[in-house]
Coordinates of C-alpha atoms and ligand atoms in Angstrom, one line a residue:
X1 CA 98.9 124.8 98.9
X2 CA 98.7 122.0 101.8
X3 CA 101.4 120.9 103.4
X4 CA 100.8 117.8 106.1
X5 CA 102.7 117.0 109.1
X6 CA 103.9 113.5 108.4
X7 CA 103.8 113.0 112.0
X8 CA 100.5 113.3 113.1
X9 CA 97.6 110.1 112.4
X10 CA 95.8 109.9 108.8
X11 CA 92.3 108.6 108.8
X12 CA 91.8 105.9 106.2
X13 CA 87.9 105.3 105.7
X14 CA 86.7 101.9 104.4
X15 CA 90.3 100.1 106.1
X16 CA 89.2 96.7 105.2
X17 CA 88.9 97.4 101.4
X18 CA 90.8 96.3 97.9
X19 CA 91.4 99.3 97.5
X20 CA 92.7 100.6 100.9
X21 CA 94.6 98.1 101.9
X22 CA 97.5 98.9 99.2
X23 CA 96.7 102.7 100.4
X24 CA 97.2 101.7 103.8
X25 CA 100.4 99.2 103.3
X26 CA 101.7 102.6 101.3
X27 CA 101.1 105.1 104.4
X28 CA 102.5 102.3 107.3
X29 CA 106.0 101.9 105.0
X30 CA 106.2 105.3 105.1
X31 CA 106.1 105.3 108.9
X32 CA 102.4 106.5 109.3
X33 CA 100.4 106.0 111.4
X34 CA 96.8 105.2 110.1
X35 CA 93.6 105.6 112.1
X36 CA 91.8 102.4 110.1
X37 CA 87.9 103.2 110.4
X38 CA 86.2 99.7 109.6
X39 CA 82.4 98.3 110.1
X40 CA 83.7 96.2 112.8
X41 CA 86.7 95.5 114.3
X42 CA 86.1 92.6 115.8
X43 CA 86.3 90.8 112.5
X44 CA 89.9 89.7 112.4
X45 CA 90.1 87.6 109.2
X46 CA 89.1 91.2 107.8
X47 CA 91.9 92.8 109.2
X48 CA 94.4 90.2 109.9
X49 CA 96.4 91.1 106.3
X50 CA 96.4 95.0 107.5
X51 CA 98.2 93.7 110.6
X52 CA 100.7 91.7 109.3
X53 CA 101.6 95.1 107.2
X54 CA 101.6 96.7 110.2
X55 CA 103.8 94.0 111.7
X56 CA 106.5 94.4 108.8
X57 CA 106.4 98.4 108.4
X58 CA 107.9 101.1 110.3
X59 CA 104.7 102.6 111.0
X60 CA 101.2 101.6 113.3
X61 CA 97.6 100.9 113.0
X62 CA 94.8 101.9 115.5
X63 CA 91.2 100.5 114.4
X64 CA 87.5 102.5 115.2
X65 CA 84.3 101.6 115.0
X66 CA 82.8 103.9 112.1
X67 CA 79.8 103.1 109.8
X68 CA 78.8 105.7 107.1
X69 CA 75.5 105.6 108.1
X70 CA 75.9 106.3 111.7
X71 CA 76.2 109.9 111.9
X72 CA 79.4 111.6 113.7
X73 CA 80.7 107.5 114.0
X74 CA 84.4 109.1 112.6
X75 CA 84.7 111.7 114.7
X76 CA 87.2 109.7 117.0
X77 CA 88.9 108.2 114.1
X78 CA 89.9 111.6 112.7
X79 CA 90.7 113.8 116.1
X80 CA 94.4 114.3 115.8
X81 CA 94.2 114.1 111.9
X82 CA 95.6 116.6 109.2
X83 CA 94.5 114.4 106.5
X84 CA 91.3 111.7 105.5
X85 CA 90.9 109.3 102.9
X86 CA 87.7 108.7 102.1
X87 CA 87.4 105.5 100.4
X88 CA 84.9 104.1 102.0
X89 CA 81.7 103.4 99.7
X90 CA 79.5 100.0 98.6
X91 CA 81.1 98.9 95.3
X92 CA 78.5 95.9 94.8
X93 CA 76.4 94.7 92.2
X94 CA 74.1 92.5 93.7
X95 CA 71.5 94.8 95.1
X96 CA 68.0 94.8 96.3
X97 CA 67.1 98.3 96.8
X98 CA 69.7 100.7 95.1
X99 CA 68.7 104.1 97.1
X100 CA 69.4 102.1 100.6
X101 CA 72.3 99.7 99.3
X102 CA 73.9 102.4 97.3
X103 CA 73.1 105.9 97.7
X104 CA 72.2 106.3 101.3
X105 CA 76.3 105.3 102.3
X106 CA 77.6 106.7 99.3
X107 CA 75.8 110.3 99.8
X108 CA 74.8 110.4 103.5
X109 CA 78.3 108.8 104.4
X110 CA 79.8 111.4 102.1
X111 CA 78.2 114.0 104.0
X112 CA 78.2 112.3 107.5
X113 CA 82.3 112.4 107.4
X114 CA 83.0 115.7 105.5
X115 CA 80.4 117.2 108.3
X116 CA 82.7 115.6 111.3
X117 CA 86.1 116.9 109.6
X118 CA 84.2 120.6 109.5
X119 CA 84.2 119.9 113.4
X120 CA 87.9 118.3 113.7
X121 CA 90.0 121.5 113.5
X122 CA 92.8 119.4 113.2
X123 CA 91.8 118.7 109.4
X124 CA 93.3 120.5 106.3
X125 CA 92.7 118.0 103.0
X126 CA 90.4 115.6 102.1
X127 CA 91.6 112.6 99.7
X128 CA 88.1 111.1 98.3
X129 CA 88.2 108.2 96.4
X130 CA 85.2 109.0 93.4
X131 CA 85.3 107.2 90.3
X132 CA 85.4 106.8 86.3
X133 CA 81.7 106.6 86.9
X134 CA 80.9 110.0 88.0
X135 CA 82.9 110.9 85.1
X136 CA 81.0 108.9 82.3
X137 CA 78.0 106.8 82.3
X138 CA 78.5 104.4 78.9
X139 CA 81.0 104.1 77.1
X140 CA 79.3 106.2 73.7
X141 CA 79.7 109.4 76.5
X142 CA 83.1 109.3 75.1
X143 CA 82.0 110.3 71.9
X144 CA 80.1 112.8 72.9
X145 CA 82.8 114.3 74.8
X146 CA 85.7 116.9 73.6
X147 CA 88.1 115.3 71.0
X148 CA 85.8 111.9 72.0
X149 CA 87.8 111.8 75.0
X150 CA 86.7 112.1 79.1
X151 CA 89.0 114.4 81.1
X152 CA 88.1 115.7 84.6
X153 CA 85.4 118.3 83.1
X154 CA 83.2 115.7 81.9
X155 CA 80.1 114.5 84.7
X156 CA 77.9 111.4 84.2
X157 CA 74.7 112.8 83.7
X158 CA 73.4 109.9 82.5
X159 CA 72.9 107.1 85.6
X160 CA 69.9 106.9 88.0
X161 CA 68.2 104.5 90.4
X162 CA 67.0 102.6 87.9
X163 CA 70.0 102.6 85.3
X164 CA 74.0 102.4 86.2
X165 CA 72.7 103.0 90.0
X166 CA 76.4 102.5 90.9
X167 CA 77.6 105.0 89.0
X168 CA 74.9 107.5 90.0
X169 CA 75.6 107.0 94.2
X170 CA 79.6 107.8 92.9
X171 CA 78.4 110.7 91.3
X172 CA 76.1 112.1 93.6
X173 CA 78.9 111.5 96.3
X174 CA 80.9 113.0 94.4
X175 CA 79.0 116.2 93.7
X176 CA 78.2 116.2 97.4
X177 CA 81.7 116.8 98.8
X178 CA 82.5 119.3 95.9
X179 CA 79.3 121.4 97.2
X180 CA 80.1 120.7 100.5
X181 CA 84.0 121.8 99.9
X182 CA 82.7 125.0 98.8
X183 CA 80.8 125.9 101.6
X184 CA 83.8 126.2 104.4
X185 CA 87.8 127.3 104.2
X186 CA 89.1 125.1 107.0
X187 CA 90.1 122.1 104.7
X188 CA 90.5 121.1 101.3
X189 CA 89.4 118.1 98.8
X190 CA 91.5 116.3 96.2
X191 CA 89.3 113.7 94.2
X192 CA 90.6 110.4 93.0
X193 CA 88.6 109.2 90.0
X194 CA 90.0 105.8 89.1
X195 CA 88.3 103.5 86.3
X196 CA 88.2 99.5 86.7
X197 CA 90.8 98.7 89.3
X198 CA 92.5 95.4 89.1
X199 CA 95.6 94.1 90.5
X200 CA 96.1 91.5 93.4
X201 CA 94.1 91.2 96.8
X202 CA 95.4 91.3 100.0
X203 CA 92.3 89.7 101.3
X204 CA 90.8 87.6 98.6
X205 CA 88.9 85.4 101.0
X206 CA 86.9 88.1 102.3
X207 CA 87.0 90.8 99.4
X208 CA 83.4 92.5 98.6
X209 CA 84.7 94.5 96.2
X210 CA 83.2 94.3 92.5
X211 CA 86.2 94.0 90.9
X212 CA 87.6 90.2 91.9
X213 CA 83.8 89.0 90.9
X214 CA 84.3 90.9 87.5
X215 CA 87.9 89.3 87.5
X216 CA 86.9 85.7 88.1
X217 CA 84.1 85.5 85.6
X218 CA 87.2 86.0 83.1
X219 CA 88.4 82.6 84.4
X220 CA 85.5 80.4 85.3
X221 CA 84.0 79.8 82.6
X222 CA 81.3 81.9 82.5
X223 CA 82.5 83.4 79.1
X224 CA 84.0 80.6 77.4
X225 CA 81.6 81.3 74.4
X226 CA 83.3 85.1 74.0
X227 CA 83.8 88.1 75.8
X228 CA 82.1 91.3 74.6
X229 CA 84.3 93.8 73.7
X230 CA 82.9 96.7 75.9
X231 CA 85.0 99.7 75.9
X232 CA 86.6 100.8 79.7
X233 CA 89.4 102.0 81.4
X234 CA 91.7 100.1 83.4
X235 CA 94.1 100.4 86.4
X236 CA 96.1 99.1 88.8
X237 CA 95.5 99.0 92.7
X238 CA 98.9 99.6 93.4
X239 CA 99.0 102.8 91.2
X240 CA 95.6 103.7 92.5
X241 CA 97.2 103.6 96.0
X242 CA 100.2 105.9 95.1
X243 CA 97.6 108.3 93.1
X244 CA 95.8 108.4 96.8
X245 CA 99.3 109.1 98.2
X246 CA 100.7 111.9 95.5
X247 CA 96.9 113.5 96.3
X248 CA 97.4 113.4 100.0
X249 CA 101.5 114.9 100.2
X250 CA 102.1 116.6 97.2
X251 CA 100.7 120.1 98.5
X252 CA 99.3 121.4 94.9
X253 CA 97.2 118.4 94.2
X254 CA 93.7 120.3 93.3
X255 CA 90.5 119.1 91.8
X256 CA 89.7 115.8 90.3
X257 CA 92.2 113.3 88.7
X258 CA 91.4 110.8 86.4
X259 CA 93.4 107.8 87.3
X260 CA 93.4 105.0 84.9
X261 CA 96.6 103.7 83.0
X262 CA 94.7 102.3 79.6
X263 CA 91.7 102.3 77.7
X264 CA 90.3 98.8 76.9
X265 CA 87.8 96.8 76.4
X266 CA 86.4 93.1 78.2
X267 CA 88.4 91.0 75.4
X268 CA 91.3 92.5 75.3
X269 CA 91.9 92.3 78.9
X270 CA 91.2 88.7 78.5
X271 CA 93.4 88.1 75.6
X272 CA 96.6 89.7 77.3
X273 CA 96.3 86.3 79.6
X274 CA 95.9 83.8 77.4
X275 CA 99.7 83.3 76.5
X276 CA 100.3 82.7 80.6
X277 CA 96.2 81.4 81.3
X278 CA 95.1 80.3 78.3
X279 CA 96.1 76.2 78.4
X280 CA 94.7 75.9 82.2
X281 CA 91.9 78.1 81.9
X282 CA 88.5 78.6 79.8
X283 CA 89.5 82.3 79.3
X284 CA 87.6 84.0 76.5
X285 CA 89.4 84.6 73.2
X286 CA 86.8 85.7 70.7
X287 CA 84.1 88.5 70.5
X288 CA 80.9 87.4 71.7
X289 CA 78.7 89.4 69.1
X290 CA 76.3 92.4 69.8
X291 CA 73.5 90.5 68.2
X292 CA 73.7 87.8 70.1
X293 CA 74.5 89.6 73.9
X294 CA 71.2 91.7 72.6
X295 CA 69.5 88.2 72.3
X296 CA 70.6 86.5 75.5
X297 CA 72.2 88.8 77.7
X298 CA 69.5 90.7 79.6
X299 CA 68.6 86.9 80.5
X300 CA 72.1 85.8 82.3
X301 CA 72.8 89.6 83.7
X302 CA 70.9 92.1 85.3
X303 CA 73.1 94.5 84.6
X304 CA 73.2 93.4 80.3
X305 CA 70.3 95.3 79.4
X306 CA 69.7 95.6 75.7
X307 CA 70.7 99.7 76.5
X308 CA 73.8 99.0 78.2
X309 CA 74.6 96.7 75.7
X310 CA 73.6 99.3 72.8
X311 CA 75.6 102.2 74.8
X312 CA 78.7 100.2 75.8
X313 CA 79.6 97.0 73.8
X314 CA 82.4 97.7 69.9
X315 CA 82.7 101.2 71.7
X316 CA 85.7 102.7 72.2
X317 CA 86.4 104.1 75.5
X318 CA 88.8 107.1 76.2
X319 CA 90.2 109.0 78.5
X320 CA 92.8 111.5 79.1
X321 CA 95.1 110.7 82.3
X322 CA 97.7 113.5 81.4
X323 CA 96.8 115.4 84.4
X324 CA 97.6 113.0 87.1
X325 CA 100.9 112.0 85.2
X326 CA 101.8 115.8 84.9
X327 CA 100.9 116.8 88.3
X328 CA 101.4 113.7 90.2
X329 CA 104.0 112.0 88.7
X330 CA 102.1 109.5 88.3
X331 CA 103.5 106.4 86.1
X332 CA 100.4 103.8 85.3
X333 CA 102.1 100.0 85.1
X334 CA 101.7 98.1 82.0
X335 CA 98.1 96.6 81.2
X336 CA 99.9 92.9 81.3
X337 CA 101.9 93.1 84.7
X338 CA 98.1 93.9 86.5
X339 CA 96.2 91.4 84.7
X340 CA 98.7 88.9 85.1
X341 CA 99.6 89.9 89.0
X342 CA 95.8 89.8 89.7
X343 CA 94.9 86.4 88.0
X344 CA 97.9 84.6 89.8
X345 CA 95.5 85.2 93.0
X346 CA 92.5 83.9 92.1
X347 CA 95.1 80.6 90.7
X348 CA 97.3 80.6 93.8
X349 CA 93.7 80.8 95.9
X350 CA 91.8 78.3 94.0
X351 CA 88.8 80.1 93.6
X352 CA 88.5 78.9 89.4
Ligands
NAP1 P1 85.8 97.1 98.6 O1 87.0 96.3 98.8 O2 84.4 96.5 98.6 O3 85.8 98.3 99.7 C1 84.7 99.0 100.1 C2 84.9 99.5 101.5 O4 83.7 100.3 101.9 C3 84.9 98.3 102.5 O5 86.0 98.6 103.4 C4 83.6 98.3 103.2 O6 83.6 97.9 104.5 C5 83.3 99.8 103.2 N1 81.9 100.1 103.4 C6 80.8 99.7 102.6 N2 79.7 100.1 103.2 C7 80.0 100.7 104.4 C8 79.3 101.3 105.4 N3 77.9 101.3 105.4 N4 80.0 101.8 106.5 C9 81.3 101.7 106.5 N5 82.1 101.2 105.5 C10 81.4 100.7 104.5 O7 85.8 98.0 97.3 P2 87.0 98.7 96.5 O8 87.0 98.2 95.2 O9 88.2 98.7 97.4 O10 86.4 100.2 96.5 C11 86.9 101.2 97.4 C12 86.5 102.6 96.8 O11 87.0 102.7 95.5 C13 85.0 102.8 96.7 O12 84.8 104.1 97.0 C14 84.7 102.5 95.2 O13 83.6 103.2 94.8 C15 86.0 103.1 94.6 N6 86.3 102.6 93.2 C16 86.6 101.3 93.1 C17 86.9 100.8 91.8 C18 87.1 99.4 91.5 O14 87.2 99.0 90.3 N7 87.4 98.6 92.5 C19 86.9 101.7 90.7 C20 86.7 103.1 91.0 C21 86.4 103.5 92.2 P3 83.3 96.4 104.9 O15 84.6 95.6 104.8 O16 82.8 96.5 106.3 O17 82.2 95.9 104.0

């Protein structure tokens, strides 16, 4: 059992993310006050949307300078602090070299901030933002899981440099802070394990995050032939943000929680917005067939490799999320209120 003082700072890693930012708007309306660690805080149009929450909230931000890859670079961010988010981590898919893009901040920052909360007595839990990927690695693990369905004992075992290099710097991370968890008493580690998060952006001029490019291919035309039906899970940011919250406060959080509200696939999440998109937009409305994503797709994606394709595409995905709802409380929003919320951005911002 945990209990935090309320009154002392949190540490929020990776400030300036999707993300984050509905973590961090969660903790400032509560009357927090949140040690933001960003790349560099002299980047206002980065932080100028976590300000105005500031502005409008009962509680304050205070920026530092902290890169994963510098070592002990959070150790001022977290003096003071009972509790750290660790959120912080490359979700990109454009990559040149995936052990220095992905794994060296994923892992070594993993390491670099659990290490510094070791030495900051202050420190009792960490909240660590993992993901769905450290859980599976295609969607046909599902299968081959208990009852065909993931729960928080399944591990991806399947990723590596060269295939789902994402997913393996999550799950390395991952496996990192549980090993490093169990090697000290002074604090300890609740994992947040969310699948595809979608929702609105605060910050959808500057947002790195994976998830808008994924969102806007829906709507620009890039699949007006078909989507492929490729089995995931999907959630929303703002219930992602309370997950981090319920983790954080509620003092028997423990282990890993699977956080994703429904299992899906690509067309169906494009086919919940044609009645509101569908007239404006050249969103997808028809399978785009195995055969044919076999034939042409390792050409238009890197990441459509004929054994992605094989492992992922007419799968069913599944997962349980029972334990987050029973221990949590957690309530996931309906799959049409996110996708809707989150495509009224990228309309209201132009970016189609
Ligand atoms: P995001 O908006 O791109 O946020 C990533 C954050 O990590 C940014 O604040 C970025 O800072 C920071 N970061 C990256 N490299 C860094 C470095 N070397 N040093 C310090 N900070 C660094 O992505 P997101 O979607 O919110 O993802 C947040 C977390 O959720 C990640 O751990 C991700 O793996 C996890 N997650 C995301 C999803 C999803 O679908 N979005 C699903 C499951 C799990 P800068 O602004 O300086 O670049």
């Amino acid at each position: 059992m945990t209990n935090i003082d309320s009154s002392r700072p949190v540490l929020v890693t990776g400030a300036t993310g999707y993300v984050a930012s509905w973590l961090i708007k969660r903790l400032l309306d509560e009357g927090l006050t949140v040690h933001a660690a960003v790349r560099d805080p002299k980047k206002t149009n980065k932080i100028a949307h976590l300000n105005t929450m500031a502005e409008q909230s009962k509680g304050n931000i205070v920026y530092f300078k902290s890169d994963l890859l510098v070592k002990g670079s959070y150790g001022k961010a977290m003096e003071g602090c009972e509790l750290v988010f660790h959120t912080a981590s490359p979700f990109i898919s454009k990559i040149k070299d995936p052990q220095k893009d992905l794994i060296d901040p994923a892992v070594g920052g993993t390491e670099n901030i659990l290490d510094s909360a070791s030495q900051t007595a202050s420190v009792k839990r960490i909240v660590l933002t993992s993901s769905c990927a450290a859980v599976y690695n295609d969607a046909i693990d599902c299968l081959h899981a208990p009852n065909g369905t993931l729960t928080e004992a399944v591990w991806n075992n399947g990723s590596s440099l060269d295939y789902q290099p994402y997913s393996f710097s999550k799950t390395l991370a991952e496996k990192k802070a549980w090993t490093i968890c169990e090697n000290q008493e002074q604090w300890d580690l609740v994992v947040i394990n969310p699948s595809l998060v979608l929702g609105p952006w605060m910050n959808p001029k500057v947002t790195t995050s994976e998830s808008f490019a994924i969102l806007k291919q829906l709507g620009d035309g890039t699949m007006k032939m078909g989507a492929p039906k490729l089995g995931l899970g999907m959630v929303d940011v703002r219930d992602v943000a309370e997950a981090h919250y319920q983790a954080a406060f509620n003092p028997s959080a423990k282990g890993r929680y699977i956080t994703s509200g429904h299992n899906t696939n690509f067309l169906e999440m494009s086919k919940i917005l044609l009645p509101k998109f569908g007239k404006d937009y050249p969103l997808p409305s028809k399978p785009l067939p195995k055969w044919l994503l076999m034939l042409v797709g390792p050409f238009t994606n890197k990441l459509f490799t004929r054994r992605f394709i094989r492992n992922n595409v007419n799968i069913e995905w599944k997962a349980d999320n029972s334990k987050i709802k029973n221990d949590l409380g957690i309530a996931f929003r309906p799959m049409q209120e996110t996708m809707e919320d989150a495509f009224q951005i990228l309309v209201d911002e132009k970016v189609l």
